[in-house]
N, CA, C and O atoms as a DFTB+ gen file, in Angstrom:
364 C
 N C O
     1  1       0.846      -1.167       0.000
     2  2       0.000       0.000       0.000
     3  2       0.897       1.237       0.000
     4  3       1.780       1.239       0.858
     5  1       0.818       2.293      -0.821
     6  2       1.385       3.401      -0.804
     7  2       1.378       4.434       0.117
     8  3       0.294       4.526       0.692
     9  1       2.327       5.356       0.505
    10  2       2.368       5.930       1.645
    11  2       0.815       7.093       1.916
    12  3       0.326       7.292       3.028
    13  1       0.480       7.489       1.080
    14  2      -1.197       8.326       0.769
    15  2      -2.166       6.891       0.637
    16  3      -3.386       7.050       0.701
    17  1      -1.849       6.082       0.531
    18  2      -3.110       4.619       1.023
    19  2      -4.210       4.988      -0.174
    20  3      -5.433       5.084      -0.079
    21  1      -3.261       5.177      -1.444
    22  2      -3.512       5.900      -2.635
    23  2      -3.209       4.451      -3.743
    24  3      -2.029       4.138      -3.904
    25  1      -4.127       3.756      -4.350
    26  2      -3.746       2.812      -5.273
    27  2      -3.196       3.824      -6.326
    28  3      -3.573       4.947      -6.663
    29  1      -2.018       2.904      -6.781
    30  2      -1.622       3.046      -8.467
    31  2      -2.434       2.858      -9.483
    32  3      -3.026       1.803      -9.710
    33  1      -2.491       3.740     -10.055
    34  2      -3.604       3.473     -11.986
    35  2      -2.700       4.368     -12.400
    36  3      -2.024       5.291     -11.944
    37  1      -2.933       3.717     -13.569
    38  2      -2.212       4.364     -14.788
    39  2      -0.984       4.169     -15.699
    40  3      -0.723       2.974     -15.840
    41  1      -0.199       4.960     -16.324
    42  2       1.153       4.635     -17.116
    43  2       2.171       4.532     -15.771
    44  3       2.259       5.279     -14.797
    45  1       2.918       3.272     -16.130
    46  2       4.483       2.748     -15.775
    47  2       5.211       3.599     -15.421
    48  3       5.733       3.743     -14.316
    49  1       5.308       4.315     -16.474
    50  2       6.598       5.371     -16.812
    51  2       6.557       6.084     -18.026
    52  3       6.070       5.550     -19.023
    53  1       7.077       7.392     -18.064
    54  2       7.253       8.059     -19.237
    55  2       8.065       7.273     -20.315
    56  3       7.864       7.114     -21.519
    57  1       9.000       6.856     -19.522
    58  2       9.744       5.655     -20.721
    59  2       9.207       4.578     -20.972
    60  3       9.879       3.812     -21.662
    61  1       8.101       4.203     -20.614
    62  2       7.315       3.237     -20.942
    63  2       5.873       3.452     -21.086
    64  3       5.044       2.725     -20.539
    65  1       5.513       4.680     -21.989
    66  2       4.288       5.028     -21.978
    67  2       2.989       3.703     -22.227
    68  3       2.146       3.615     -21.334
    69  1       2.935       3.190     -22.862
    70  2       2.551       1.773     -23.177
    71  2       1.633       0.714     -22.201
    72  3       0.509       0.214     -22.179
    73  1       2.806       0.722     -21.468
    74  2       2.758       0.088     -20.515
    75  2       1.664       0.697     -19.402
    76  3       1.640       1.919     -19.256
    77  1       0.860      -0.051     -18.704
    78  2       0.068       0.439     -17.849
    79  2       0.029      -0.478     -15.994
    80  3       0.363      -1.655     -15.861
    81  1      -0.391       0.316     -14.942
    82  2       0.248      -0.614     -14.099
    83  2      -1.413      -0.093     -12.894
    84  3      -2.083       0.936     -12.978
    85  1      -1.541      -0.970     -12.163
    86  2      -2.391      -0.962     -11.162
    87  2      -2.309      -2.106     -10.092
    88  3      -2.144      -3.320     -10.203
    89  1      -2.528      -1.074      -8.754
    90  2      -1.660      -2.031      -7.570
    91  2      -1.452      -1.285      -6.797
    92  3      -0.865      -0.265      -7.157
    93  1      -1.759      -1.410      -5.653
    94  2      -1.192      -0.992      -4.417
    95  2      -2.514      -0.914      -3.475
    96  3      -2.555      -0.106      -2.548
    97  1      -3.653      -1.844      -3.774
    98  2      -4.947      -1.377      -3.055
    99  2      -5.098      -1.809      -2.063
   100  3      -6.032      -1.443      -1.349
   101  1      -4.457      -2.485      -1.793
   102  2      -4.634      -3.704       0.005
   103  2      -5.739      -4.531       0.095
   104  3      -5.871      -5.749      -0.029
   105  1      -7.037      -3.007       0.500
   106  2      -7.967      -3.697       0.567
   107  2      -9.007      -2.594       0.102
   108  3      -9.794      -1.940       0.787
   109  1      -8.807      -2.583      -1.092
   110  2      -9.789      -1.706      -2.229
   111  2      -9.859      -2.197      -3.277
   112  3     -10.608      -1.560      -4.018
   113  1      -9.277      -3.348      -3.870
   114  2      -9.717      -4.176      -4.798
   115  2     -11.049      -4.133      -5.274
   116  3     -11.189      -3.470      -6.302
   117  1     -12.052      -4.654      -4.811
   118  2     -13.165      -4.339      -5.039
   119  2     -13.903      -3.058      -5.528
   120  3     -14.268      -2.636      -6.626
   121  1     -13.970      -2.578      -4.115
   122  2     -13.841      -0.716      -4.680
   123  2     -13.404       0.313      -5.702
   124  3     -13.939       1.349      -6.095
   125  1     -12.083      -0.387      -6.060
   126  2     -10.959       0.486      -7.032
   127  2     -11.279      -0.094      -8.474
   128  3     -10.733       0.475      -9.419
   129  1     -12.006      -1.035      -8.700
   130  2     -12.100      -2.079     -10.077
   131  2     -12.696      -1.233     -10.878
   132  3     -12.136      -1.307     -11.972
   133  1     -13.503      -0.504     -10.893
   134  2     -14.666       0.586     -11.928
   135  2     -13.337       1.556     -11.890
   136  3     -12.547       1.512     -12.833
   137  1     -13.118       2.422     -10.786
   138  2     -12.018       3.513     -11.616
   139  2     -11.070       2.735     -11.877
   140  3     -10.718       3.301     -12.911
   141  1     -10.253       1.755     -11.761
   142  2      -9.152       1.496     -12.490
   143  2      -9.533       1.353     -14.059
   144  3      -8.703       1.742     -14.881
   145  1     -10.589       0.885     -14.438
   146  2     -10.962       0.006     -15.627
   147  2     -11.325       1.973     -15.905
   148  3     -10.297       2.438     -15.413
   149  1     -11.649       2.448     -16.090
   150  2     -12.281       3.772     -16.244
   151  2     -10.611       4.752     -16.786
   152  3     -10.323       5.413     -17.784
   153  1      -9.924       4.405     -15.630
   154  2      -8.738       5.489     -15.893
   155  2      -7.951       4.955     -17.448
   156  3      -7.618       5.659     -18.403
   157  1      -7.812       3.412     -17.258
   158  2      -7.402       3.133     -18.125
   159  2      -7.485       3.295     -19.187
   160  3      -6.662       3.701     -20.007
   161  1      -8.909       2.868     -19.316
   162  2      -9.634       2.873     -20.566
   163  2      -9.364       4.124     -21.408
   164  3      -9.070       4.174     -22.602
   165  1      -9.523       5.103     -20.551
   166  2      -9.388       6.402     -21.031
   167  2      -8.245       6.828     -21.720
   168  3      -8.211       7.464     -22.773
   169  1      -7.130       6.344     -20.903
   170  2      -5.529       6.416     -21.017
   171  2      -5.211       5.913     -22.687
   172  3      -4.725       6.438     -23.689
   173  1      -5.774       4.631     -22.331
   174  2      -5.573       3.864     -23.749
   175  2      -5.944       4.724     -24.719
   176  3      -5.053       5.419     -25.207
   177  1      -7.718       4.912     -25.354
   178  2      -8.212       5.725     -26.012
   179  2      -7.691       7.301     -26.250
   180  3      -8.014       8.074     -27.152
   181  1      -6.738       7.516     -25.084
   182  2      -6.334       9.012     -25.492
   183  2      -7.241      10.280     -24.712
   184  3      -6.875      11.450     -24.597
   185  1      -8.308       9.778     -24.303
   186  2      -9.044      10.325     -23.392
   187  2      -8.648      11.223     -22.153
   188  3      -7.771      10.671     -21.489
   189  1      -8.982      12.266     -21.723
   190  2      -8.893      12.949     -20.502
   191  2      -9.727      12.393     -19.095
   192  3     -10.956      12.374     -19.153
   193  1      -9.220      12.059     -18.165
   194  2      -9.773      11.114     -17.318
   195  2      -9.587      12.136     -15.627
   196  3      -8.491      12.081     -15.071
   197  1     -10.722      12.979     -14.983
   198  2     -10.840      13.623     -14.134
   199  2      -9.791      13.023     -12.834
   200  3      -9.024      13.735     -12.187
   201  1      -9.931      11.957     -12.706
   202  2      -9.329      11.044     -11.439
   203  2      -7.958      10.690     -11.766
   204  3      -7.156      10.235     -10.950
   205  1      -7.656      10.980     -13.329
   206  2      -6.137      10.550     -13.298
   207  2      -5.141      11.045     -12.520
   208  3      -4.225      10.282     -12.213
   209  1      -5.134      12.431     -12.050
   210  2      -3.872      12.576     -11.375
   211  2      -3.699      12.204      -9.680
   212  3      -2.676      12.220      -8.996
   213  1      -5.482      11.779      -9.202
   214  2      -5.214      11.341      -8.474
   215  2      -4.547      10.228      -7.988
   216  3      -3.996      10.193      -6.887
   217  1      -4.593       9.084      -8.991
   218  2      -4.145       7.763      -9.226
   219  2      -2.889       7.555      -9.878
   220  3      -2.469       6.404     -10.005
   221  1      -2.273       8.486     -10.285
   222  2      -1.023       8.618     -10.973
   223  2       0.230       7.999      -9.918
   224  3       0.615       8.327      -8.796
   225  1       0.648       6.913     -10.920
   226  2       2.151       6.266     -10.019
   227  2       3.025       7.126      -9.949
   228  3       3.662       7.333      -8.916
   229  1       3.260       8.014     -11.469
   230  2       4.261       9.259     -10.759
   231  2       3.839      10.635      -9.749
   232  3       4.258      11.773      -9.961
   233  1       3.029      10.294      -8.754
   234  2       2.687      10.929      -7.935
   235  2       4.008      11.476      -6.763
   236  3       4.899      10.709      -6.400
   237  1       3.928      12.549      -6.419
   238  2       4.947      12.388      -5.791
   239  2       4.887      11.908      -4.090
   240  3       3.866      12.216      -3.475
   241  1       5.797      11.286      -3.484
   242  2       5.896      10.446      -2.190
   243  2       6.065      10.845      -1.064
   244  3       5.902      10.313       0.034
   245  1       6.542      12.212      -1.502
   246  2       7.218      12.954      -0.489
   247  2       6.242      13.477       0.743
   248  3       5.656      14.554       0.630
   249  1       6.134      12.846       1.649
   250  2       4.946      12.662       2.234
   251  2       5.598      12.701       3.860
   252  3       6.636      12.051       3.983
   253  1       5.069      13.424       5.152
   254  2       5.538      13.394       6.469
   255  2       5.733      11.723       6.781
   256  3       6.845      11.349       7.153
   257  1       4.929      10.997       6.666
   258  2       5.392       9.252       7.009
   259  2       6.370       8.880       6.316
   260  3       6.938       7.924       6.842
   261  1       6.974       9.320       5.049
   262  2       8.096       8.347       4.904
   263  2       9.072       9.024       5.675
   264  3      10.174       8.485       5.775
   265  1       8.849      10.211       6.290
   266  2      10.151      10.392       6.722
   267  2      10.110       9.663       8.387
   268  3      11.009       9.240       9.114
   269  1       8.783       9.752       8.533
   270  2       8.323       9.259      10.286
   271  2       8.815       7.376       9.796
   272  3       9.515       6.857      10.665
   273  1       8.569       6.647       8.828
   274  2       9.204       5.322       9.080
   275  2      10.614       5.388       8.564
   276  3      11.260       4.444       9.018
   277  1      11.439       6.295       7.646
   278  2      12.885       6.519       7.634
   279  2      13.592       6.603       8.966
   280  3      14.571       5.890       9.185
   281  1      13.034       7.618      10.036
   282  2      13.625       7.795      11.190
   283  2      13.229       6.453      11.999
   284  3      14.182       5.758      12.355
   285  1      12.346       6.153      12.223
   286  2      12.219       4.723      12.739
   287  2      12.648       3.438      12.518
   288  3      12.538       2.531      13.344
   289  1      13.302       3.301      11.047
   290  2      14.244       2.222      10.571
   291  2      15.363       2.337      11.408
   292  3      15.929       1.508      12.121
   293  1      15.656       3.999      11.094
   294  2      17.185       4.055      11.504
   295  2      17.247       3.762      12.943
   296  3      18.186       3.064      13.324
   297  1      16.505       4.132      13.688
   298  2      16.335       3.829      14.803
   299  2      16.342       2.801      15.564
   300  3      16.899       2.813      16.661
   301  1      15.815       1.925      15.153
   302  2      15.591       0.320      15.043
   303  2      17.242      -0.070      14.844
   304  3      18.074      -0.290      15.723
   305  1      17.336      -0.071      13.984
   306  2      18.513      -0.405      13.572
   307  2      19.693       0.122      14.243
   308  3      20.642      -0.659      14.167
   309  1      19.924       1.140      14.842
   310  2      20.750       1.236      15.766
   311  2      20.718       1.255      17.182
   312  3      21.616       1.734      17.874
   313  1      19.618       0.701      17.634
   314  2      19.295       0.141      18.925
   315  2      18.825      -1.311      19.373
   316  3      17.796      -1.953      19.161
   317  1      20.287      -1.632      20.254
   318  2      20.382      -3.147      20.481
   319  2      18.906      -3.338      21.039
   320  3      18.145      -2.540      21.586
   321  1      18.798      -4.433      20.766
   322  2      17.474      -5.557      22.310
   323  2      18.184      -5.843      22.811
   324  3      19.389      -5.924      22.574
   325  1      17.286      -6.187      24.071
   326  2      17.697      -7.119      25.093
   327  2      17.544      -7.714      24.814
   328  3      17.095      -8.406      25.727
   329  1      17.548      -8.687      23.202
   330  2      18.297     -10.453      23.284
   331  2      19.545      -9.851      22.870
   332  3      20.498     -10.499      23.302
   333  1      19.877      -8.844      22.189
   334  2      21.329      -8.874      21.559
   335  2      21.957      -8.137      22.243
   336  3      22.643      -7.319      21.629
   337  1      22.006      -8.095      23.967
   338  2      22.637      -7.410      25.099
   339  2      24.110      -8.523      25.070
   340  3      25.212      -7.979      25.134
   341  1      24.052      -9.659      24.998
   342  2      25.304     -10.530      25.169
   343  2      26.295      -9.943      24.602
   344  3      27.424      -9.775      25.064
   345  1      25.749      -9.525      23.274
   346  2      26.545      -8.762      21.697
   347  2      27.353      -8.147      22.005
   348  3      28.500      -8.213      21.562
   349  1      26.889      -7.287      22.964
   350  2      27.598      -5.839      22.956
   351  2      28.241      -5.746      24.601
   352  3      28.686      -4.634      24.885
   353  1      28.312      -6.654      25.537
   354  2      28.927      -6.856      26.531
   355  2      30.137      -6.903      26.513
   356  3      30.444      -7.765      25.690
   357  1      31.421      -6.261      27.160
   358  2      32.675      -6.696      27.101
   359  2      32.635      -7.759      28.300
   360  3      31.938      -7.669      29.311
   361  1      33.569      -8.827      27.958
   362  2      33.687      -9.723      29.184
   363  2      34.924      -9.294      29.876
   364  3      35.275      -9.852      30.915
């Protein structure tokens, strides 16, 4: 699921205009099936499609949570547990 809990519709990539991609719904499958089939359709045909930029994969990400689970990786990651207290014990 994407960090906006925002499914993907639409083109791949500019370098791969062609190509079309949908995914990221968790649990909107159901829900998302009419606009995906809708955005597409449109895409294909050449059509202007109101909801496309909402659904757009090149959306941008830059979003307060990735930075709230960036700092929390790092975090994680540089703080032992107490199972891996032995680790870091000098004897």
């Amino acid at each position: 699921m994407p960090l906006d809990n925002v499914p993907y519709i639409g083109s791949y990539s500019k370098a791969m205009p062609q190509c079309y991609v949908a995914t990221g719904y968790h649990k909107w499958g159901i829900t998302s099936a009419m606009a995906e089939a809708m955005i597409l359709t449109d895409q294909i045909l050449g059509k202007e499609n109101p909801c496309k930029e909402v659904f757009c994969p090149a959306r941008s990400m830059l979003q307060p949570q990735l930075f709230v689970n960036g700092t929390e990786a790092v975090v994680n990651l540089l703080t032992p547990s107490q199972n891996d207290a032995h680790i870091w014990a000098v004897p």
